[in-house]
Coordinates of C-alpha atoms in Angstrom, one line a residue:
M144 CA 113.2 146.5 94.9
D145 CA 111.1 143.6 96.5
T146 CA 113.1 140.9 97.7
P147 CA 112.8 137.8 95.3
S148 CA 110.5 135.2 96.4
P149 CA 111.8 131.5 95.9
L150 CA 109.1 130.4 93.1
P151 CA 108.7 127.0 94.0
A152 CA 107.6 128.5 97.3
L153 CA 104.9 130.8 95.9
I154 CA 103.7 127.8 93.8
R155 CA 103.3 125.8 96.9
K156 CA 101.4 128.5 98.7
K157 CA 99.0 128.9 95.6
R158 CA 98.6 125.4 95.3
D159 CA 97.3 125.1 98.8
G160 CA 95.2 127.6 98.3
E161 CA 96.7 130.3 100.3
R162 CA 96.8 134.1 99.1
L163 CA 99.7 135.7 97.6
E164 CA 100.9 139.1 98.7
D165 CA 101.6 141.7 96.3
T166 CA 105.5 141.5 96.5
E167 CA 105.1 137.5 95.9
I168 CA 103.0 138.7 92.7
R169 CA 105.6 141.2 91.4
S170 CA 108.3 138.6 92.2
F171 CA 106.7 136.0 89.8
V172 CA 105.9 138.3 87.0
R173 CA 109.8 139.7 87.0
G174 CA 110.8 136.0 87.0
V175 CA 108.4 135.7 84.1
T176 CA 109.7 139.0 82.2
E177 CA 113.6 138.6 83.1
G178 CA 113.1 134.9 81.9
T179 CA 114.4 133.4 85.3
A180 CA 111.6 131.4 85.7
Q181 CA 111.7 128.1 84.0
E182 CA 108.9 127.3 81.6
G183 CA 107.8 124.4 83.8
Q184 CA 107.6 126.6 86.9
I185 CA 105.5 129.2 85.0
G186 CA 103.2 126.1 84.1
A187 CA 102.9 124.8 87.6
M188 CA 102.1 128.6 88.8
L189 CA 99.3 129.1 85.7
M190 CA 97.7 125.9 86.9
A191 CA 98.0 126.5 90.6
I192 CA 96.0 129.7 89.6
R193 CA 93.7 128.1 87.6
L194 CA 92.7 125.5 90.2
R195 CA 92.8 127.9 93.3
G196 CA 91.6 130.9 91.9
M197 CA 92.5 134.5 92.8
D198 CA 90.7 137.0 94.9
A199 CA 90.0 140.5 93.6
G200 CA 93.3 142.1 95.3
E201 CA 95.5 139.3 94.0
T202 CA 94.2 139.8 90.4
L203 CA 94.9 143.6 91.0
A204 CA 98.3 143.0 91.7
L205 CA 98.9 140.8 88.9
T206 CA 97.5 142.7 86.7
R207 CA 99.4 145.8 87.9
A208 CA 102.4 143.5 87.9
M209 CA 102.0 142.7 84.0
A210 CA 101.2 146.0 82.8
G211 CA 104.6 147.6 84.9
S212 CA 106.6 144.5 83.0
G213 CA 107.5 146.7 80.1
R214 CA 107.1 150.3 78.7
T215 CA 103.7 152.4 79.3
L216 CA 102.5 154.6 76.6
A217 CA 102.6 158.1 77.1
W218 CA 100.5 161.1 75.8
P219 CA 99.8 164.9 75.7
P220 CA 98.1 166.0 78.8
A221 CA 95.5 167.4 76.4
W222 CA 94.3 164.1 75.3
H223 CA 94.1 162.4 79.0
G224 CA 90.0 162.7 78.9
L225 CA 89.7 161.1 75.4
L226 CA 91.7 158.6 75.5
V227 CA 89.2 155.3 75.3
D228 CA 89.4 151.8 73.8
K229 CA 87.3 148.5 73.3
H230 CA 88.1 145.0 73.8
S231 CA 85.8 141.7 72.9
T232 CA 86.4 138.2 74.1
G233 CA 86.1 137.3 70.8
G234 CA 83.4 136.0 68.4
V235 CA 82.4 134.9 64.4
G236 CA 82.2 137.4 62.1
D237 CA 83.2 139.9 64.7
K238 CA 84.0 143.3 63.0
V239 CA 82.7 146.1 65.3
S240 CA 86.7 147.4 65.9
L241 CA 86.8 148.2 62.1
A242 CA 83.9 150.4 62.6
L243 CA 84.5 151.6 65.9
A244 CA 87.5 153.1 66.2
P245 CA 87.0 155.3 63.3
A246 CA 83.7 156.4 64.5
L247 CA 84.7 157.1 67.8
A248 CA 87.9 159.5 66.6
A249 CA 85.2 161.2 64.5
C250 CA 83.5 162.2 67.8
G251 CA 86.5 163.5 69.3
C252 CA 88.0 160.7 71.0
K253 CA 91.8 159.3 70.7
V254 CA 91.7 155.7 70.1
P255 CA 95.1 153.8 70.5
M256 CA 93.3 150.8 69.8
I257 CA 95.8 147.4 70.3
S258 CA 94.2 144.2 68.8
G259 CA 95.2 140.9 68.4
R260 CA 95.2 138.0 65.9
G261 CA 92.8 135.2 65.4
L262 CA 93.6 131.7 66.9
G263 CA 91.2 129.2 66.9
H264 CA 87.5 129.6 65.1
T265 CA 87.4 133.5 66.0
G266 CA 88.9 135.9 63.8
G267 CA 91.6 138.6 64.5
T268 CA 91.2 142.3 63.7
L269 CA 94.7 142.7 62.5
D270 CA 94.3 139.9 60.2
K271 CA 91.2 141.6 58.7
L272 CA 92.9 144.7 58.2
E273 CA 96.2 143.0 57.0
A274 CA 93.8 142.0 53.8
I275 CA 94.5 145.5 52.8
P276 CA 97.3 145.5 50.7
G277 CA 100.2 147.9 52.6
F278 CA 98.4 148.0 55.7
R279 CA 101.1 148.0 58.7
V280 CA 99.9 146.9 62.1
S281 CA 103.6 147.5 63.8
Q282 CA 103.8 150.8 64.7
S283 CA 106.0 152.3 67.7
P284 CA 104.7 154.5 70.7
E285 CA 105.9 157.5 68.9
E286 CA 104.3 156.3 65.2
M287 CA 101.2 155.7 67.3
Q288 CA 101.2 159.4 68.8
Q289 CA 101.8 160.9 65.4
I290 CA 98.9 158.9 63.9
L291 CA 96.7 159.8 66.8
A292 CA 97.6 163.6 66.5
R293 CA 96.5 163.9 62.7
V294 CA 93.8 161.0 62.6
G295 CA 92.3 160.4 65.9
C296 CA 92.8 156.5 65.9
C297 CA 95.1 153.9 64.9
I298 CA 94.9 149.8 65.2
V299 CA 97.8 148.1 65.9
G300 CA 99.3 145.1 67.2
Q301 CA 101.3 144.6 70.6
S302 CA 105.0 145.7 70.3
A303 CA 107.7 143.9 71.7
E304 CA 107.8 146.4 74.3
L305 CA 104.7 146.4 75.9
V306 CA 103.6 144.0 78.5
P307 CA 105.9 141.4 77.8
A308 CA 105.0 139.6 80.6
D309 CA 101.6 138.8 78.9
R310 CA 103.3 137.4 75.8
V311 CA 105.1 134.8 78.1
L312 CA 101.8 134.0 80.2
Y313 CA 99.3 133.9 77.1
G314 CA 101.4 131.6 75.0
L315 CA 101.6 129.2 77.9
R316 CA 98.2 129.2 78.7
D317 CA 97.3 127.8 75.6
V318 CA 99.3 124.7 76.1
T319 CA 98.6 124.2 79.8
A320 CA 95.0 124.5 79.5
T321 CA 94.7 127.2 81.5
V322 CA 93.1 129.8 79.2
D323 CA 89.1 129.6 80.9
S324 CA 90.9 131.0 84.5
L325 CA 89.2 134.2 85.4
P326 CA 91.9 136.0 86.6
L327 CA 94.5 135.3 84.3
I328 CA 91.7 136.3 81.3
T329 CA 91.4 139.3 83.3
A330 CA 94.4 140.2 83.8
S331 CA 95.6 139.4 80.4
I332 CA 93.2 142.1 78.9
L333 CA 93.5 144.7 81.4
S334 CA 97.5 144.7 81.6
K335 CA 97.6 146.0 77.9
K336 CA 94.8 148.6 78.6
A337 CA 96.6 149.6 81.5
A338 CA 99.5 150.2 79.3
E339 CA 97.7 152.2 77.1
R340 CA 97.1 154.9 79.8
L341 CA 93.5 155.1 78.8
R342 CA 90.7 157.2 80.3
A343 CA 87.8 154.6 79.5
L344 CA 87.1 151.1 78.5
V345 CA 84.3 149.0 77.4
L346 CA 84.1 145.4 77.1
D347 CA 82.3 143.1 74.6
V348 CA 81.5 139.9 76.8
K349 CA 80.2 137.6 74.6
F350 CA 78.5 134.2 75.5
G351 CA 76.9 131.4 73.6
E352 CA 77.9 128.0 71.7
A353 CA 80.5 130.2 69.9
A354 CA 82.1 132.4 72.6
L355 CA 84.7 131.8 75.4
C356 CA 82.0 132.3 78.2
P357 CA 78.9 129.2 77.3
G358 CA 76.4 130.9 79.3
Q359 CA 75.6 134.7 80.4
E360 CA 76.2 133.9 84.1
S361 CA 80.1 132.8 83.5
A362 CA 80.1 135.9 81.0
R363 CA 78.5 137.9 83.9
E364 CA 81.2 137.0 86.2
L365 CA 83.9 137.7 83.9
A366 CA 82.6 141.0 83.2
R367 CA 82.3 141.9 86.8
S368 CA 85.9 141.1 87.5
L369 CA 86.9 143.0 84.3
V370 CA 84.8 146.3 85.4
A371 CA 86.1 145.9 89.0
V372 CA 89.9 145.5 88.2
G373 CA 89.5 148.3 86.0
T374 CA 88.2 150.5 87.9
R375 CA 90.7 150.0 90.3
L376 CA 93.2 150.6 88.2
G377 CA 91.7 154.2 87.3
I378 CA 90.1 153.3 84.2
R379 CA 86.4 154.0 83.8
T380 CA 85.3 150.1 83.0
A381 CA 82.2 149.0 81.5
A382 CA 81.3 145.9 80.1
V383 CA 78.6 144.8 77.7
L384 CA 77.3 141.0 77.5
S385 CA 76.2 140.2 73.9
R386 CA 74.9 137.1 72.1
M387 CA 77.4 134.9 69.9
E388 CA 75.0 132.1 68.7
Q389 CA 75.0 132.8 65.3
P390 CA 77.6 135.2 63.6
L391 CA 77.7 138.7 63.4
G392 CA 76.2 140.1 60.2
R393 CA 76.1 138.6 57.2
A394 CA 79.9 138.2 56.4
V395 CA 82.5 135.8 57.9
G396 CA 86.3 135.6 57.0
S397 CA 89.4 138.6 57.0
A398 CA 88.2 140.3 53.2
L399 CA 84.6 139.9 53.6
E400 CA 84.2 141.1 57.1
L401 CA 86.2 144.1 56.1
L402 CA 83.9 144.7 53.0
E403 CA 80.7 144.7 55.7
A404 CA 82.6 147.2 58.0
L405 CA 83.2 149.4 55.2
Q406 CA 79.1 149.3 54.8
C407 CA 78.4 150.1 58.4
L408 CA 81.1 153.0 58.1
G409 CA 78.8 154.2 55.2
G410 CA 75.9 154.1 57.4
G411 CA 74.8 150.9 56.1
G412 CA 75.3 147.1 56.5
P413 CA 73.5 144.5 58.7
A414 CA 71.3 146.2 61.7
E415 CA 72.8 143.9 64.3
L416 CA 76.2 145.2 63.3
R417 CA 75.3 148.5 63.6
H418 CA 73.7 148.1 66.8
L419 CA 76.5 147.0 68.4
V420 CA 78.8 149.4 67.4
T421 CA 76.6 152.3 68.6
V422 CA 75.9 150.3 71.7
L423 CA 79.6 150.0 72.4
G424 CA 80.4 153.3 71.3
G425 CA 77.5 155.1 73.0
V426 CA 78.8 153.4 76.6
L427 CA 82.5 154.9 75.8
L428 CA 81.4 158.4 74.7
W429 CA 79.1 158.6 77.8
Q430 CA 82.3 157.2 80.1
C431 CA 84.5 159.9 78.5
G432 CA 82.1 163.0 79.0
V433 CA 81.5 163.6 75.4
A434 CA 78.0 162.5 75.7
A435 CA 75.5 162.9 78.4
G436 CA 74.6 159.2 78.9
P437 CA 74.9 156.4 76.8
E438 CA 71.9 156.7 74.7
Q439 CA 72.8 160.0 73.9
G440 CA 76.4 158.7 72.6
R441 CA 74.7 156.4 70.7
E442 CA 72.9 159.0 68.9
R443 CA 75.9 160.7 68.3
L444 CA 77.9 157.8 66.9
A445 CA 74.8 156.9 64.5
R446 CA 75.5 160.4 62.9
A447 CA 79.1 159.7 62.6
L448 CA 78.4 156.7 60.7
D449 CA 75.5 158.2 58.5
D450 CA 77.1 161.6 57.9
G451 CA 80.4 160.2 56.4
S452 CA 82.9 161.6 59.1
A453 CA 83.7 157.9 60.4
L454 CA 84.2 156.5 56.9
G455 CA 86.6 159.6 56.3
T456 CA 88.5 159.0 59.2
F457 CA 89.0 155.0 58.3
E458 CA 90.4 156.6 55.3
A459 CA 92.6 158.6 57.1
M460 CA 93.8 155.7 59.4
L461 CA 94.4 153.3 56.2
G462 CA 96.9 156.3 54.8
A463 CA 98.8 157.0 58.0
Q464 CA 98.9 153.1 58.4
G465 CA 100.8 152.6 55.1
V466 CA 98.2 152.1 52.6
P467 CA 98.5 153.9 49.1
P468 CA 96.2 156.7 48.6
D469 CA 94.6 155.0 45.7
T470 CA 93.7 152.0 47.8
A471 CA 92.4 153.9 50.5
R472 CA 90.3 155.9 48.4
G473 CA 89.2 153.0 46.2
L474 CA 87.8 151.1 49.1
C475 CA 86.4 153.8 51.0
A476 CA 84.5 155.6 47.7
G477 CA 84.5 152.5 45.3
T478 CA 81.5 150.4 44.5
P479 CA 81.2 147.3 46.0
A480 CA 82.8 145.5 42.9
Q481 CA 85.4 148.0 43.0
R482 CA 86.3 146.9 46.8
R483 CA 86.3 143.5 45.9
R484 CA 88.7 143.9 43.0
L485 CA 91.4 145.9 45.2
L486 CA 91.1 142.8 48.0
G487 CA 90.9 140.1 45.5
Q488 CA 88.8 136.9 45.5
A489 CA 89.1 133.3 46.3
K490 CA 89.2 130.7 43.8
V491 CA 85.8 129.5 43.8
C492 CA 82.6 131.1 44.8
E493 CA 79.8 128.9 45.3
E494 CA 76.4 128.9 46.6
L495 CA 75.1 125.8 49.0
P496 CA 71.3 124.8 48.5
A497 CA 69.1 124.6 51.4
P498 CA 68.5 120.5 51.7
Q499 CA 65.1 120.8 52.1
E500 CA 62.0 123.2 52.4
G501 CA 61.6 125.1 55.9
W502 CA 62.0 128.4 58.0
V503 CA 65.4 129.5 59.2
Q504 CA 65.3 129.1 63.2
R505 CA 69.1 129.9 63.3
V506 CA 72.7 129.8 61.3
R507 CA 74.9 128.4 64.1
A508 CA 78.5 130.4 63.8
L509 CA 80.7 127.4 65.6
P510 CA 80.1 125.0 63.0
L511 CA 80.5 127.4 59.9
A512 CA 83.5 129.2 61.7
R513 CA 85.2 125.5 62.0
V514 CA 85.1 124.4 58.3
L515 CA 86.1 128.2 57.4
H516 CA 89.2 127.8 59.8
G517 CA 89.8 124.3 58.0
L518 CA 89.5 126.1 54.8
G519 CA 92.5 128.5 55.6
A520 CA 90.5 131.6 57.0
G521 CA 92.1 130.8 60.7
R522 CA 95.0 129.5 62.5
S523 CA 95.4 126.7 65.1
R524 CA 99.0 128.2 66.2
T525 CA 100.6 131.8 66.5
G526 CA 102.2 132.4 63.2
D527 CA 100.2 130.2 61.2
P528 CA 99.4 131.8 57.6
V529 CA 95.7 132.8 57.4
N530 CA 93.8 133.5 54.0
P531 CA 91.9 136.5 53.7
L532 CA 90.0 135.5 50.7
V533 CA 88.2 132.3 52.8
G534 CA 85.2 133.2 54.1
A535 CA 81.1 132.9 53.7
E536 CA 78.3 135.2 52.9
L537 CA 74.8 134.5 54.7
L538 CA 72.1 134.7 52.5
V539 CA 69.7 134.1 55.0
G540 CA 67.7 135.4 58.5
T541 CA 66.2 134.0 61.2
G542 CA 62.6 133.7 60.3
Q543 CA 63.1 133.5 56.6
H544 CA 61.4 131.0 54.4
L545 CA 63.6 128.7 52.5
R546 CA 62.6 126.5 49.5
A547 CA 64.5 123.3 49.0
G548 CA 67.3 124.0 46.7
Q549 CA 67.2 127.3 47.3
P550 CA 70.9 129.3 47.9
W551 CA 71.3 130.4 51.7
L552 CA 75.3 130.3 51.9
R553 CA 78.1 131.8 49.6
L554 CA 81.3 130.5 49.9
H555 CA 84.6 131.4 49.2
H556 CA 87.6 129.0 49.2
E557 CA 90.2 127.8 47.5
G558 CA 88.6 124.7 45.8
T559 CA 89.5 122.5 48.9
L560 CA 86.1 121.9 50.4
S561 CA 85.8 118.5 51.2
A562 CA 82.5 116.2 51.2
D563 CA 82.5 116.2 55.4
G564 CA 82.8 119.9 55.3
R565 CA 80.2 120.7 52.9
R566 CA 78.3 118.3 55.3
R567 CA 79.1 119.9 58.3
L568 CA 77.9 123.5 56.7
Q569 CA 74.8 122.2 55.7
A570 CA 74.4 120.9 59.3
A571 CA 74.8 124.9 60.3
L572 CA 71.5 126.0 59.0
C573 CA 68.5 124.8 61.2
L574 CA 65.4 124.8 59.3
G575 CA 62.0 124.2 60.9
P576 CA 58.6 123.3 59.6
E577 CA 57.2 126.3 60.9
P578 CA 58.4 130.1 61.5
P579 CA 60.4 130.5 65.1
R580 CA 57.4 130.7 67.9
D581 CA 59.3 133.3 69.7
P582 CA 61.0 136.7 68.6
P583 CA 65.1 136.1 68.5
P584 CA 66.4 137.2 71.9
P585 CA 68.4 140.9 72.1
L586 CA 71.5 140.7 70.6
V587 CA 72.9 142.7 74.0
A588 CA 71.4 141.1 77.2
E589 CA 73.0 143.5 79.7
T590 CA 75.1 146.5 80.5
I591 CA 77.7 146.2 83.5
V592 CA 79.2 149.2 84.8
P593 CA 80.8 149.8 88.3
S594 CA 78.5 150.0 91.4
G595 CA 77.0 153.9 91.9
A596 CA 77.0 154.2 87.7
S597 CA 73.9 154.0 86.1
P598 CA 74.4 153.5 82.2
G599 CA 70.9 154.1 81.6
P600 CA 68.5 152.0 79.6
C601 CA 70.0 149.8 76.6
R602 CA 67.6 149.5 74.1
D603 CA 67.8 146.8 71.5
S604 CA 65.6 148.2 68.7
E605 CA 68.0 149.1 65.7

């Protein structure tokens, strides 16, 4: 066992810009996990890392130490080459995981997806699934293995046994203004994935006004860090950079996003949602050897969406995670009206009119999400309740002509929309006197893979 290093000395060393040794990083993480490190000391170390950074070796050591701070998952040897997962840095209307996990399982993969809850203006996959009566996100590692054996995928929350160091550090990063530290982001994401014992991982790194990374360059920097460290952990890692200026798809809010994900699982839904699902899934199928390349992987994943196998797998996953059979069947085979009745509806459903005539240039995701957050669709602190019925449906798309007074947004809320909230929603609609001069940029900007690997062309044509 490593000899513990005095924590003040380690804080001082990093504060002064020196490199921490692997043993020192393990000592720090052990203090976090065992509770011997004081909260103030942990916060000081986080700030020192935020200001001074970490090199690739330090980031790798931090990730490994965090992954080893708790239990790691174990799987049957026959699954080794098929264990895959996806992680997104968070966006508005991002319901990709709901469709991607069952589609990958329908293609023969094993997907032990450990997801999170929404915080701030971005939604969480677990919140969306908990809009379904009976769905249980808490599953033990043994239960996860049973579900994977029967269904091929599960979507669960992080258990207390997995990466306990991350739970402590993640909570303190939020209150110490160190959320945007690249090595801390990298270690937080990849420590959980390392504990899953994955074969392959794809990361959806979003950039834009409503994303963690404001610009493509900062997203590229984060993606390269994630790919480099993930690869050194023995995980076949790739990253896709996608834009997050407008909501992904037409629905925002837990229940509404779930309904849109069901459309995608049935071969329909918005084209941009299907595109991102198939791009990310295609990369994963290629990484784990199920497809010869990412384009062939896209085609195979698209078939799973179109032939009903992905939707059937989703229904089986719902049943395995506690949803009554009649509810699971109604959601997956029912009409849109039947699906809405099963999930319930907010007290008020109203449509906002366009304030003037014009051509839609875009709909800004960030102000839309912030208003919905204030209406109950999101949380400001861990543990706050989320109202799954609050949300919005976009009735327009970029390049569409609107008449003054024509509805552009359908809003679902509990009767608490203020005049200021209504004004901010209207400001999210960007109109111009003429159609947009240039076509919208591709949703997927680039794909980053380890040096020496080639993902092939990534066409944005769907």
